[in-house]
Amino acid sequence: MRATTAAFGIVLALFIMFGAFVISVGQPDERVYDCRVAEFHPDYPPKVRQACREIMKDRKVNWI
């Protein structure tokens, strides 16, 4: 009985570790930036700021 419980615990622990690994590896490494705050946000890289300028220029939004 004790060996069965230990084996079940080991199998359960391995299953949980495998699930955590699959979840952590499956996440994409992409970031989404809000171009409306790109000009004054200190954490946005210069390349993102330049891309946002181009996007916002092409968009030609009329603000009221």
JSON list of N, CA, C and O in Angstrom, two decimals:
[
{"chain": "A", "resi": 1, "resn": "MET", "atom": "N", "xyz": [0.82, -1.20, 0.00]},
{"chain": "A", "resi": 1, "resn": "MET", "atom": "CA", "xyz": [0.00, 0.00, 0.00]},
{"chain": "A", "resi": 1, "resn": "MET", "atom": "C", "xyz": [0.86, 1.26, 0.00]},
{"chain": "A", "resi": 1, "resn": "MET", "atom": "O", "xyz": [0.58, 2.21, -0.70]},
{"chain": "A", "resi": 2, "resn": "ARG", "atom": "N", "xyz": [1.91, 1.26, 0.80]},
{"chain": "A", "resi": 2, "resn": "ARG", "atom": "CA", "xyz": [2.79, 2.41, 0.89]},
{"chain": "A", "resi": 2, "resn": "ARG", "atom": "C", "xyz": [3.54, 2.64, -0.43]},
{"chain": "A", "resi": 2, "resn": "ARG", "atom": "O", "xyz": [3.72, 3.77, -0.86]},
{"chain": "A", "resi": 3, "resn": "ALA", "atom": "N", "xyz": [3.95, 1.56, -1.10]},
{"chain": "A", "resi": 3, "resn": "ALA", "atom": "CA", "xyz": [4.66, 1.67, -2.37]},
{"chain": "A", "resi": 3, "resn": "ALA", "atom": "C", "xyz": [3.74, 2.21, -3.46]},
{"chain": "A", "resi": 3, "resn": "ALA", "atom": "O", "xyz": [4.16, 2.99, -4.31]},
{"chain": "A", "resi": 4, "resn": "THR", "atom": "N", "xyz": [2.48, 1.81, -3.42]},
{"chain": "A", "resi": 4, "resn": "THR", "atom": "CA", "xyz": [1.51, 2.30, -4.41]},
{"chain": "A", "resi": 4, "resn": "THR", "atom": "C", "xyz": [1.28, 3.79, -4.23]},
{"chain": "A", "resi": 4, "resn": "THR", "atom": "O", "xyz": [1.23, 4.54, -5.21]},
{"chain": "A", "resi": 5, "resn": "THR", "atom": "N", "xyz": [1.18, 4.26, -3.00]},
{"chain": "A", "resi": 5, "resn": "THR", "atom": "CA", "xyz": [0.98, 5.68, -2.73]},
{"chain": "A", "resi": 5, "resn": "THR", "atom": "C", "xyz": [2.19, 6.49, -3.17]},
{"chain": "A", "resi": 5, "resn": "THR", "atom": "O", "xyz": [2.06, 7.56, -3.76]},
{"chain": "A", "resi": 6, "resn": "ALA", "atom": "N", "xyz": [3.38, 5.97, -2.90]},
{"chain": "A", "resi": 6, "resn": "ALA", "atom": "CA", "xyz": [4.61, 6.66, -3.30]},
{"chain": "A", "resi": 6, "resn": "ALA", "atom": "C", "xyz": [4.72, 6.73, -4.83]},
{"chain": "A", "resi": 6, "resn": "ALA", "atom": "O", "xyz": [5.09, 7.77, -5.38]},
{"chain": "A", "resi": 7, "resn": "ALA", "atom": "N", "xyz": [4.40, 5.63, -5.50]},
{"chain": "A", "resi": 7, "resn": "ALA", "atom": "CA", "xyz": [4.46, 5.61, -6.96]},
{"chain": "A", "resi": 7, "resn": "ALA", "atom": "C", "xyz": [3.44, 6.58, -7.55]},
{"chain": "A", "resi": 7, "resn": "ALA", "atom": "O", "xyz": [3.73, 7.29, -8.51]},
{"chain": "A", "resi": 8, "resn": "PHE", "atom": "N", "xyz": [2.26, 6.61, -6.96]},
{"chain": "A", "resi": 8, "resn": "PHE", "atom": "CA", "xyz": [1.23, 7.56, -7.43]},
{"chain": "A", "resi": 8, "resn": "PHE", "atom": "C", "xyz": [1.70, 9.00, -7.24]},
{"chain": "A", "resi": 8, "resn": "PHE", "atom": "O", "xyz": [1.51, 9.85, -8.11]},
{"chain": "A", "resi": 9, "resn": "GLY", "atom": "N", "xyz": [2.33, 9.28, -6.12]},
{"chain": "A", "resi": 9, "resn": "GLY", "atom": "CA", "xyz": [2.85, 10.63, -5.85]},
{"chain": "A", "resi": 9, "resn": "GLY", "atom": "C", "xyz": [3.92, 11.04, -6.84]},
{"chain": "A", "resi": 9, "resn": "GLY", "atom": "O", "xyz": [3.95, 12.17, -7.31]},
{"chain": "A", "resi": 10, "resn": "ILE", "atom": "N", "xyz": [4.80, 10.10, -7.16]},
{"chain": "A", "resi": 10, "resn": "ILE", "atom": "CA", "xyz": [5.86, 10.39, -8.13]},
{"chain": "A", "resi": 10, "resn": "ILE", "atom": "C", "xyz": [5.27, 10.64, -9.52]},
{"chain": "A", "resi": 10, "resn": "ILE", "atom": "O", "xyz": [5.66, 11.59, -10.20]},
{"chain": "A", "resi": 11, "resn": "VAL", "atom": "N", "xyz": [4.34, 9.81, -9.93]},
{"chain": "A", "resi": 11, "resn": "VAL", "atom": "CA", "xyz": [3.71, 9.99, -11.24]},
{"chain": "A", "resi": 11, "resn": "VAL", "atom": "C", "xyz": [2.96, 11.32, -11.29]},
{"chain": "A", "resi": 11, "resn": "VAL", "atom": "O", "xyz": [3.03, 12.04, -12.28]},
{"chain": "A", "resi": 12, "resn": "LEU", "atom": "N", "xyz": [2.26, 11.64, -10.22]},
{"chain": "A", "resi": 12, "resn": "LEU", "atom": "CA", "xyz": [1.52, 12.90, -10.17]},
{"chain": "A", "resi": 12, "resn": "LEU", "atom": "C", "xyz": [2.47, 14.09, -10.23]},
{"chain": "A", "resi": 12, "resn": "LEU", "atom": "O", "xyz": [2.22, 15.06, -10.96]},
{"chain": "A", "resi": 13, "resn": "ALA", "atom": "N", "xyz": [3.58, 14.03, -9.51]},
{"chain": "A", "resi": 13, "resn": "ALA", "atom": "CA", "xyz": [4.56, 15.12, -9.53]},
{"chain": "A", "resi": 13, "resn": "ALA", "atom": "C", "xyz": [5.17, 15.29, -10.92]},
{"chain": "A", "resi": 13, "resn": "ALA", "atom": "O", "xyz": [5.34, 16.41, -11.40]},
{"chain": "A", "resi": 14, "resn": "LEU", "atom": "N", "xyz": [5.49, 14.18, -11.58]},
{"chain": "A", "resi": 14, "resn": "LEU", "atom": "CA", "xyz": [6.03, 14.26, -12.94]},
{"chain": "A", "resi": 14, "resn": "LEU", "atom": "C", "xyz": [5.02, 14.84, -13.91]},
{"chain": "A", "resi": 14, "resn": "LEU", "atom": "O", "xyz": [5.37, 15.63, -14.80]},
{"chain": "A", "resi": 15, "resn": "PHE", "atom": "N", "xyz": [3.76, 14.47, -13.77]},
{"chain": "A", "resi": 15, "resn": "PHE", "atom": "CA", "xyz": [2.71, 15.00, -14.63]},
{"chain": "A", "resi": 15, "resn": "PHE", "atom": "C", "xyz": [2.56, 16.51, -14.43]},
{"chain": "A", "resi": 15, "resn": "PHE", "atom": "O", "xyz": [2.44, 17.26, -15.40]},
{"chain": "A", "resi": 16, "resn": "ILE", "atom": "N", "xyz": [2.60, 16.96, -13.19]},
{"chain": "A", "resi": 16, "resn": "ILE", "atom": "CA", "xyz": [2.48, 18.40, -12.92]},
{"chain": "A", "resi": 16, "resn": "ILE", "atom": "C", "xyz": [3.69, 19.15, -13.46]},
{"chain": "A", "resi": 16, "resn": "ILE", "atom": "O", "xyz": [3.55, 20.22, -14.06]},
{"chain": "A", "resi": 17, "resn": "MET", "atom": "N", "xyz": [4.88, 18.60, -13.30]},
{"chain": "A", "resi": 17, "resn": "MET", "atom": "CA", "xyz": [6.09, 19.25, -13.83]},
{"chain": "A", "resi": 17, "resn": "MET", "atom": "C", "xyz": [6.04, 19.32, -15.35]},
{"chain": "A", "resi": 17, "resn": "MET", "atom": "O", "xyz": [6.42, 20.34, -15.95]},
{"chain": "A", "resi": 18, "resn": "PHE", "atom": "N", "xyz": [5.59, 18.26, -16.00]},
{"chain": "A", "resi": 18, "resn": "PHE", "atom": "CA", "xyz": [5.48, 18.26, -17.46]},
{"chain": "A", "resi": 18, "resn": "PHE", "atom": "C", "xyz": [4.47, 19.31, -17.92]},
{"chain": "A", "resi": 18, "resn": "PHE", "atom": "O", "xyz": [4.71, 20.05, -18.87]},
{"chain": "A", "resi": 19, "resn": "GLY", "atom": "N", "xyz": [3.34, 19.40, -17.23]},
{"chain": "A", "resi": 19, "resn": "GLY", "atom": "CA", "xyz": [2.34, 20.41, -17.58]},
{"chain": "A", "resi": 19, "resn": "GLY", "atom": "C", "xyz": [2.86, 21.82, -17.41]},
{"chain": "A", "resi": 19, "resn": "GLY", "atom": "O", "xyz": [2.63, 22.69, -18.25]},
{"chain": "A", "resi": 20, "resn": "ALA", "atom": "N", "xyz": [3.60, 22.07, -16.33]},
{"chain": "A", "resi": 20, "resn": "ALA", "atom": "CA", "xyz": [4.18, 23.40, -16.12]},
{"chain": "A", "resi": 20, "resn": "ALA", "atom": "C", "xyz": [5.20, 23.73, -17.21]},
{"chain": "A", "resi": 20, "resn": "ALA", "atom": "O", "xyz": [5.28, 24.86, -17.68]},
{"chain": "A", "resi": 21, "resn": "PHE", "atom": "N", "xyz": [5.97, 22.73, -17.63]},
{"chain": "A", "resi": 21, "resn": "PHE", "atom": "CA", "xyz": [6.94, 22.95, -18.70]},
{"chain": "A", "resi": 21, "resn": "PHE", "atom": "C", "xyz": [6.25, 23.28, -20.01]},
{"chain": "A", "resi": 21, "resn": "PHE", "atom": "O", "xyz": [6.65, 24.21, -20.71]},
{"chain": "A", "resi": 22, "resn": "VAL", "atom": "N", "xyz": [5.22, 22.56, -20.35]},
{"chain": "A", "resi": 22, "resn": "VAL", "atom": "CA", "xyz": [4.49, 22.80, -21.60]},
{"chain": "A", "resi": 22, "resn": "VAL", "atom": "C", "xyz": [3.87, 24.19, -21.60]},
{"chain": "A", "resi": 22, "resn": "VAL", "atom": "O", "xyz": [3.92, 24.91, -22.59]},
{"chain": "A", "resi": 23, "resn": "ILE", "atom": "N", "xyz": [3.29, 24.59, -20.48]},
{"chain": "A", "resi": 23, "resn": "ILE", "atom": "CA", "xyz": [2.66, 25.92, -20.39]},
{"chain": "A", "resi": 23, "resn": "ILE", "atom": "C", "xyz": [3.70, 27.02, -20.51]},
{"chain": "A", "resi": 23, "resn": "ILE", "atom": "O", "xyz": [3.51, 28.01, -21.21]},
{"chain": "A", "resi": 24, "resn": "SER", "atom": "N", "xyz": [4.85, 26.87, -19.86]},
{"chain": "A", "resi": 24, "resn": "SER", "atom": "CA", "xyz": [5.85, 27.92, -19.87]},
{"chain": "A", "resi": 24, "resn": "SER", "atom": "C", "xyz": [6.56, 28.03, -21.22]},
{"chain": "A", "resi": 24, "resn": "SER", "atom": "O", "xyz": [6.93, 29.11, -21.66]},
{"chain": "A", "resi": 25, "resn": "VAL", "atom": "N", "xyz": [6.75, 26.93, -21.91]},
{"chain": "A", "resi": 25, "resn": "VAL", "atom": "CA", "xyz": [7.42, 26.95, -23.21]},
{"chain": "A", "resi": 25, "resn": "VAL", "atom": "C", "xyz": [6.47, 27.43, -24.30]},
{"chain": "A", "resi": 25, "resn": "VAL", "atom": "O", "xyz": [6.89, 28.07, -25.26]},
{"chain": "A", "resi": 26, "resn": "GLY", "atom": "N", "xyz": [5.19, 27.19, -24.15]},
{"chain": "A", "resi": 26, "resn": "GLY", "atom": "CA", "xyz": [4.23, 27.51, -25.20]},
{"chain": "A", "resi": 26, "resn": "GLY", "atom": "C", "xyz": [3.88, 28.98, -25.31]},
{"chain": "A", "resi": 26, "resn": "GLY", "atom": "O", "xyz": [3.18, 29.37, -26.23]},
{"chain": "A", "resi": 27, "resn": "GLN", "atom": "N", "xyz": [4.36, 29.83, -24.42]},
{"chain": "A", "resi": 27, "resn": "GLN", "atom": "CA", "xyz": [4.03, 31.25, -24.47]},
{"chain": "A", "resi": 27, "resn": "GLN", "atom": "C", "xyz": [4.86, 31.96, -25.53]},
{"chain": "A", "resi": 27, "resn": "GLN", "atom": "O", "xyz": [6.07, 31.79, -25.59]},
{"chain": "A", "resi": 28, "resn": "PRO", "atom": "N", "xyz": [4.23, 32.77, -26.38]},
{"chain": "A", "resi": 28, "resn": "PRO", "atom": "CA", "xyz": [5.00, 33.49, -27.40]},
{"chain": "A", "resi": 28, "resn": "PRO", "atom": "C", "xyz": [5.83, 34.61, -26.78]},
{"chain": "A", "resi": 28, "resn": "PRO", "atom": "O", "xyz": [5.49, 35.16, -25.75]},
{"chain": "A", "resi": 29, "resn": "ASP", "atom": "N", "xyz": [6.94, 34.93, -27.44]},
{"chain": "A", "resi": 29, "resn": "ASP", "atom": "CA", "xyz": [7.83, 35.99, -26.98]},
{"chain": "A", "resi": 29, "resn": "ASP", "atom": "C", "xyz": [7.61, 37.26, -27.78]},
{"chain": "A", "resi": 29, "resn": "ASP", "atom": "O", "xyz": [8.55, 37.86, -28.30]},
{"chain": "A", "resi": 30, "resn": "GLU", "atom": "N", "xyz": [6.40, 37.68, -27.91]},
{"chain": "A", "resi": 30, "resn": "GLU", "atom": "CA", "xyz": [6.12, 38.92, -28.64]},
{"chain": "A", "resi": 30, "resn": "GLU", "atom": "C", "xyz": [5.54, 39.93, -27.68]},
{"chain": "A", "resi": 30, "resn": "GLU", "atom": "O", "xyz": [4.91, 39.59, -26.69]},
{"chain": "A", "resi": 31, "resn": "ARG", "atom": "N", "xyz": [5.78, 41.17, -27.97]},
{"chain": "A", "resi": 31, "resn": "ARG", "atom": "CA", "xyz": [5.27, 42.25, -27.13]},
{"chain": "A", "resi": 31, "resn": "ARG", "atom": "C", "xyz": [4.32, 43.10, -27.94]},
{"chain": "A", "resi": 31, "resn": "ARG", "atom": "O", "xyz": [4.51, 43.28, -29.13]},
{"chain": "A", "resi": 32, "resn": "VAL", "atom": "N", "xyz": [3.35, 43.64, -27.28]},
{"chain": "A", "resi": 32, "resn": "VAL", "atom": "CA", "xyz": [2.38, 44.51, -27.91]},
{"chain": "A", "resi": 32, "resn": "VAL", "atom": "C", "xyz": [2.55, 45.89, -27.30]},
{"chain": "A", "resi": 32, "resn": "VAL", "atom": "O", "xyz": [2.54, 46.05, -26.08]},
{"chain": "A", "resi": 33, "resn": "TYR", "atom": "N", "xyz": [2.73, 46.89, -28.15]},
{"chain": "A", "resi": 33, "resn": "TYR", "atom": "CA", "xyz": [2.93, 48.26, -27.69]},
{"chain": "A", "resi": 33, "resn": "TYR", "atom": "C", "xyz": [1.73, 49.11, -28.08]},
{"chain": "A", "resi": 33, "resn": "TYR", "atom": "O", "xyz": [1.18, 48.94, -29.15]},
{"chain": "A", "resi": 34, "resn": "ASP", "atom": "N", "xyz": [1.38, 50.03, -27.21]},
{"chain": "A", "resi": 34, "resn": "ASP", "atom": "CA", "xyz": [0.32, 50.99, -27.49]},
{"chain": "A", "resi": 34, "resn": "ASP", "atom": "C", "xyz": [0.96, 52.23, -28.09]},
{"chain": "A", "resi": 34, "resn": "ASP", "atom": "O", "xyz": [1.66, 52.98, -27.40]},
{"chain": "A", "resi": 35, "resn": "CYS", "atom": "N", "xyz": [0.74, 52.45, -29.38]},
{"chain": "A", "resi": 35, "resn": "CYS", "atom": "CA", "xyz": [1.39, 53.55, -30.07]},
{"chain": "A", "resi": 35, "resn": "CYS", "atom": "C", "xyz": [0.91, 54.93, -29.61]},
{"chain": "A", "resi": 35, "resn": "CYS", "atom": "O", "xyz": [1.56, 55.93, -29.87]},
{"chain": "A", "resi": 36, "resn": "ARG", "atom": "N", "xyz": [-0.22, 54.97, -28.94]},
{"chain": "A", "resi": 36, "resn": "ARG", "atom": "CA", "xyz": [-0.72, 56.27, -28.47]},
{"chain": "A", "resi": 36, "resn": "ARG", "atom": "C", "xyz": [0.16, 56.87, -27.39]},
{"chain": "A", "resi": 36, "resn": "ARG", "atom": "O", "xyz": [0.18, 58.08, -27.22]},
{"chain": "A", "resi": 37, "resn": "VAL", "atom": "N", "xyz": [0.91, 56.05, -26.67]},
{"chain": "A", "resi": 37, "resn": "VAL", "atom": "CA", "xyz": [1.77, 56.55, -25.60]},
{"chain": "A", "resi": 37, "resn": "VAL", "atom": "C", "xyz": [3.25, 56.38, -25.92]},
{"chain": "A", "resi": 37, "resn": "VAL", "atom": "O", "xyz": [4.10, 56.60, -25.05]},
{"chain": "A", "resi": 38, "resn": "ALA", "atom": "N", "xyz": [3.58, 56.03, -27.13]},
{"chain": "A", "resi": 38, "resn": "ALA", "atom": "CA", "xyz": [4.96, 55.73, -27.49]},
{"chain": "A", "resi": 38, "resn": "ALA", "atom": "C", "xyz": [5.89, 56.93, -27.37]},
{"chain": "A", "resi": 38, "resn": "ALA", "atom": "O", "xyz": [7.07, 56.78, -27.04]},
{"chain": "A", "resi": 39, "resn": "GLU", "atom": "N", "xyz": [5.40, 58.12, -27.63]},
{"chain": "A", "resi": 39, "resn": "GLU", "atom": "CA", "xyz": [6.27, 59.30, -27.62]},
{"chain": "A", "resi": 39, "resn": "GLU", "atom": "C", "xyz": [6.76, 59.68, -26.24]},
{"chain": "A", "resi": 39, "resn": "GLU", "atom": "O", "xyz": [7.85, 60.22, -26.10]},
{"chain": "A", "resi": 40, "resn": "PHE", "atom": "N", "xyz": [5.99, 59.41, -25.22]},
{"chain": "A", "resi": 40, "resn": "PHE", "atom": "CA", "xyz": [6.42, 59.85, -23.89]},
{"chain": "A", "resi": 40, "resn": "PHE", "atom": "C", "xyz": [6.65, 58.72, -22.90]},
{"chain": "A", "resi": 40, "resn": "PHE", "atom": "O", "xyz": [7.02, 58.97, -21.76]},
{"chain": "A", "resi": 41, "resn": "HIS", "atom": "N", "xyz": [6.49, 57.48, -23.32]},
{"chain": "A", "resi": 41, "resn": "HIS", "atom": "CA", "xyz": [6.71, 56.36, -22.41]},
{"chain": "A", "resi": 41, "resn": "HIS", "atom": "C", "xyz": [8.20, 56.02, -22.38]},
{"chain": "A", "resi": 41, "resn": "HIS", "atom": "O", "xyz": [8.81, 55.77, -23.40]},
{"chain": "A", "resi": 42, "resn": "PRO", "atom": "N", "xyz": [8.81, 56.01, -21.20]},
{"chain": "A", "resi": 42, "resn": "PRO", "atom": "CA", "xyz": [10.27, 55.81, -21.13]},
{"chain": "A", "resi": 42, "resn": "PRO", "atom": "C", "xyz": [10.74, 54.38, -21.42]},
{"chain": "A", "resi": 42, "resn": "PRO", "atom": "O", "xyz": [11.91, 54.18, -21.70]},
{"chain": "A", "resi": 43, "resn": "ASP", "atom": "N", "xyz": [9.84, 53.40, -21.38]},
{"chain": "A", "resi": 43, "resn": "ASP", "atom": "CA", "xyz": [10.26, 52.02, -21.58]},
{"chain": "A", "resi": 43, "resn": "ASP", "atom": "C", "xyz": [10.17, 51.54, -23.02]},
{"chain": "A", "resi": 43, "resn": "ASP", "atom": "O", "xyz": [10.51, 50.40, -23.31]},
{"chain": "A", "resi": 44, "resn": "TYR", "atom": "N", "xyz": [9.72, 52.37, -23.94]},
{"chain": "A", "resi": 44, "resn": "TYR", "atom": "CA", "xyz": [9.59, 51.97, -25.33]},
{"chain": "A", "resi": 44, "resn": "TYR", "atom": "C", "xyz": [10.94, 52.15, -26.03]},
{"chain": "A", "resi": 44, "resn": "TYR", "atom": "O", "xyz": [11.53, 53.22, -25.97]},
{"chain": "A", "resi": 45, "resn": "PRO", "atom": "N", "xyz": [11.42, 51.12, -26.72]},
{"chain": "A", "resi": 45, "resn": "PRO", "atom": "CA", "xyz": [12.69, 51.24, -27.45]},
{"chain": "A", "resi": 45, "resn": "PRO", "atom": "C", "xyz": [12.56, 52.23, -28.62]},
{"chain": "A", "resi": 45, "resn": "PRO", "atom": "O", "xyz": [11.46, 52.45, -29.14]},
{"chain": "A", "resi": 46, "resn": "PRO", "atom": "N", "xyz": [13.67, 52.82, -29.04]},
{"chain": "A", "resi": 46, "resn": "PRO", "atom": "CA", "xyz": [13.63, 53.78, -30.16]},
{"chain": "A", "resi": 46, "resn": "PRO", "atom": "C", "xyz": [13.05, 53.19, -31.45]},
{"chain": "A", "resi": 46, "resn": "PRO", "atom": "O", "xyz": [12.36, 53.89, -32.19]},
{"chain": "A", "resi": 47, "resn": "LYS", "atom": "N", "xyz": [13.31, 51.93, -31.73]},
{"chain": "A", "resi": 47, "resn": "LYS", "atom": "CA", "xyz": [12.77, 51.31, -32.95]},
{"chain": "A", "resi": 47, "resn": "LYS", "atom": "C", "xyz": [11.24, 51.24, -32.88]},
{"chain": "A", "resi": 47, "resn": "LYS", "atom": "O", "xyz": [10.58, 51.44, -33.89]},
{"chain": "A", "resi": 48, "resn": "VAL", "atom": "N", "xyz": [10.71, 50.99, -31.71]},
{"chain": "A", "resi": 48, "resn": "VAL", "atom": "CA", "xyz": [9.26, 50.94, -31.55]},
{"chain": "A", "resi": 48, "resn": "VAL", "atom": "C", "xyz": [8.68, 52.33, -31.72]},
{"chain": "A", "resi": 48, "resn": "VAL", "atom": "O", "xyz": [7.64, 52.51, -32.36]},
{"chain": "A", "resi": 49, "resn": "ARG", "atom": "N", "xyz": [9.34, 53.33, -31.17]},
{"chain": "A", "resi": 49, "resn": "ARG", "atom": "CA", "xyz": [8.86, 54.71, -31.32]},
{"chain": "A", "resi": 49, "resn": "ARG", "atom": "C", "xyz": [8.82, 55.12, -32.78]},
{"chain": "A", "resi": 49, "resn": "ARG", "atom": "O", "xyz": [7.85, 55.73, -33.23]},
{"chain": "A", "resi": 50, "resn": "GLN", "atom": "N", "xyz": [9.86, 54.77, -33.52]},
{"chain": "A", "resi": 50, "resn": "GLN", "atom": "CA", "xyz": [9.89, 55.12, -34.94]},
{"chain": "A", "resi": 50, "resn": "GLN", "atom": "C", "xyz": [8.80, 54.39, -35.71]},
{"chain": "A", "resi": 50, "resn": "GLN", "atom": "O", "xyz": [8.12, 54.98, -36.55]},
{"chain": "A", "resi": 51, "resn": "ALA", "atom": "N", "xyz": [8.60, 53.11, -35.41]},
{"chain": "A", "resi": 51, "resn": "ALA", "atom": "CA", "xyz": [7.54, 52.35, -36.09]},
{"chain": "A", "resi": 51, "resn": "ALA", "atom": "C", "xyz": [6.17, 52.93, -35.75]},
{"chain": "A", "resi": 51, "resn": "ALA", "atom": "O", "xyz": [5.29, 53.02, -36.61]},
{"chain": "A", "resi": 52, "resn": "CYS", "atom": "N", "xyz": [5.99, 53.34, -34.51]},
{"chain": "A", "resi": 52, "resn": "CYS", "atom": "CA", "xyz": [4.71, 53.94, -34.11]},
{"chain": "A", "resi": 52, "resn": "CYS", "atom": "C", "xyz": [4.48, 55.27, -34.81]},
{"chain": "A", "resi": 52, "resn": "CYS", "atom": "O", "xyz": [3.35, 55.60, -35.18]},
{"chain": "A", "resi": 53, "resn": "ARG", "atom": "N", "xyz": [5.54, 56.05, -34.99]},
{"chain": "A", "resi": 53, "resn": "ARG", "atom": "CA", "xyz": [5.39, 57.32, -35.73]},
{"chain": "A", "resi": 53, "resn": "ARG", "atom": "C", "xyz": [4.89, 57.06, -37.14]},
{"chain": "A", "resi": 53, "resn": "ARG", "atom": "O", "xyz": [4.02, 57.77, -37.64]},
{"chain": "A", "resi": 54, "resn": "GLU", "atom": "N", "xyz": [5.47, 56.04, -37.79]},
{"chain": "A", "resi": 54, "resn": "GLU", "atom": "CA", "xyz": [5.05, 55.69, -39.15]},
{"chain": "A", "resi": 54, "resn": "GLU", "atom": "C", "xyz": [3.60, 55.22, -39.17]},
{"chain": "A", "resi": 54, "resn": "GLU", "atom": "O", "xyz": [2.83, 55.59, -40.05]},
{"chain": "A", "resi": 55, "resn": "ILE", "atom": "N", "xyz": [3.23, 54.39, -38.21]},
{"chain": "A", "resi": 55, "resn": "ILE", "atom": "CA", "xyz": [1.86, 53.88, -38.16]},
{"chain": "A", "resi": 55, "resn": "ILE", "atom": "C", "xyz": [0.87, 55.01, -37.93]},
{"chain": "A", "resi": 55, "resn": "ILE", "atom": "O", "xyz": [-0.16, 55.10, -38.61]},
{"chain": "A", "resi": 56, "resn": "MET", "atom": "N", "xyz": [1.17, 55.89, -36.98]},
{"chain": "A", "resi": 56, "resn": "MET", "atom": "CA", "xyz": [0.25, 56.98, -36.66]},
{"chain": "A", "resi": 56, "resn": "MET", "atom": "C", "xyz": [0.18, 58.00, -37.80]},
{"chain": "A", "resi": 56, "resn": "MET", "atom": "O", "xyz": [-0.86, 58.60, -38.04]},
{"chain": "A", "resi": 57, "resn": "LYS", "atom": "N", "xyz": [1.29, 58.19, -38.52]},
{"chain": "A", "resi": 57, "resn": "LYS", "atom": "CA", "xyz": [1.29, 59.11, -39.66]},
{"chain": "A", "resi": 57, "resn": "LYS", "atom": "C", "xyz": [0.40, 58.57, -40.78]},
{"chain": "A", "resi": 57, "resn": "LYS", "atom": "O", "xyz": [-0.35, 59.31, -41.40]},
{"chain": "A", "resi": 58, "resn": "ASP", "atom": "N", "xyz": [0.49, 57.27, -41.01]},
{"chain": "A", "resi": 58, "resn": "ASP", "atom": "CA", "xyz": [-0.33, 56.65, -42.06]},
{"chain": "A", "resi": 58, "resn": "ASP", "atom": "C", "xyz": [-1.80, 56.56, -41.69]},
{"chain": "A", "resi": 58, "resn": "ASP", "atom": "O", "xyz": [-2.65, 56.50, -42.55]},
{"chain": "A", "resi": 59, "resn": "ARG", "atom": "N", "xyz": [-2.08, 56.58, -40.42]},
{"chain": "A", "resi": 59, "resn": "ARG", "atom": "CA", "xyz": [-3.45, 56.40, -39.97]},
{"chain": "A", "resi": 59, "resn": "ARG", "atom": "C", "xyz": [-4.28, 57.66, -40.19]},
{"chain": "A", "resi": 59, "resn": "ARG", "atom": "O", "xyz": [-5.48, 57.59, -40.45]},
{"chain": "A", "resi": 60, "resn": "LYS", "atom": "N", "xyz": [-3.68, 58.84, -40.05]},
{"chain": "A", "resi": 60, "resn": "LYS", "atom": "CA", "xyz": [-4.34, 60.14, -40.26]},
{"chain": "A", "resi": 60, "resn": "LYS", "atom": "C", "xyz": [-5.64, 60.25, -39.50]},
{"chain": "A", "resi": 60, "resn": "LYS", "atom": "O", "xyz": [-6.73, 60.41, -40.06]},
{"chain": "A", "resi": 61, "resn": "VAL", "atom": "N", "xyz": [-5.54, 60.16, -38.19]},
{"chain": "A", "resi": 61, "resn": "VAL", "atom": "CA", "xyz": [-6.71, 60.22, -37.33]},
{"chain": "A", "resi": 61, "resn": "VAL", "atom": "C", "xyz": [-7.05, 61.67, -37.03]},
{"chain": "A", "resi": 61, "resn": "VAL", "atom": "O", "xyz": [-6.18, 62.48, -36.73]},
{"chain": "A", "resi": 62, "resn": "ASN", "atom": "N", "xyz": [-8.30, 62.02, -37.13]},
{"chain": "A", "resi": 62, "resn": "ASN", "atom": "CA", "xyz": [-8.76, 63.36, -36.76]},
{"chain": "A", "resi": 62, "resn": "ASN", "atom": "C", "xyz": [-9.30, 63.31, -35.34]},
{"chain": "A", "resi": 62, "resn": "ASN", "atom": "O", "xyz": [-10.32, 62.69, -35.07]},
{"chain": "A", "resi": 63, "resn": "TRP", "atom": "N", "xyz": [-8.60, 63.97, -34.43]},
{"chain": "A", "resi": 63, "resn": "TRP", "atom": "CA", "xyz": [-9.02, 63.99, -33.04]},
{"chain": "A", "resi": 63, "resn": "TRP", "atom": "C", "xyz": [-9.93, 65.18, -32.82]},
{"chain": "A", "resi": 63, "resn": "TRP", "atom": "O", "xyz": [-9.70, 66.26, -33.30]},
{"chain": "A", "resi": 64, "resn": "ILE", "atom": "N", "xyz": [-10.98, 64.97, -32.07]},
{"chain": "A", "resi": 64, "resn": "ILE", "atom": "CA", "xyz": [-11.94, 66.04, -31.78]},
{"chain": "A", "resi": 64, "resn": "ILE", "atom": "C", "xyz": [-11.72, 66.53, -30.38]},
{"chain": "A", "resi": 64, "resn": "ILE", "atom": "O", "xyz": [-11.53, 65.84, -29.46]}
]
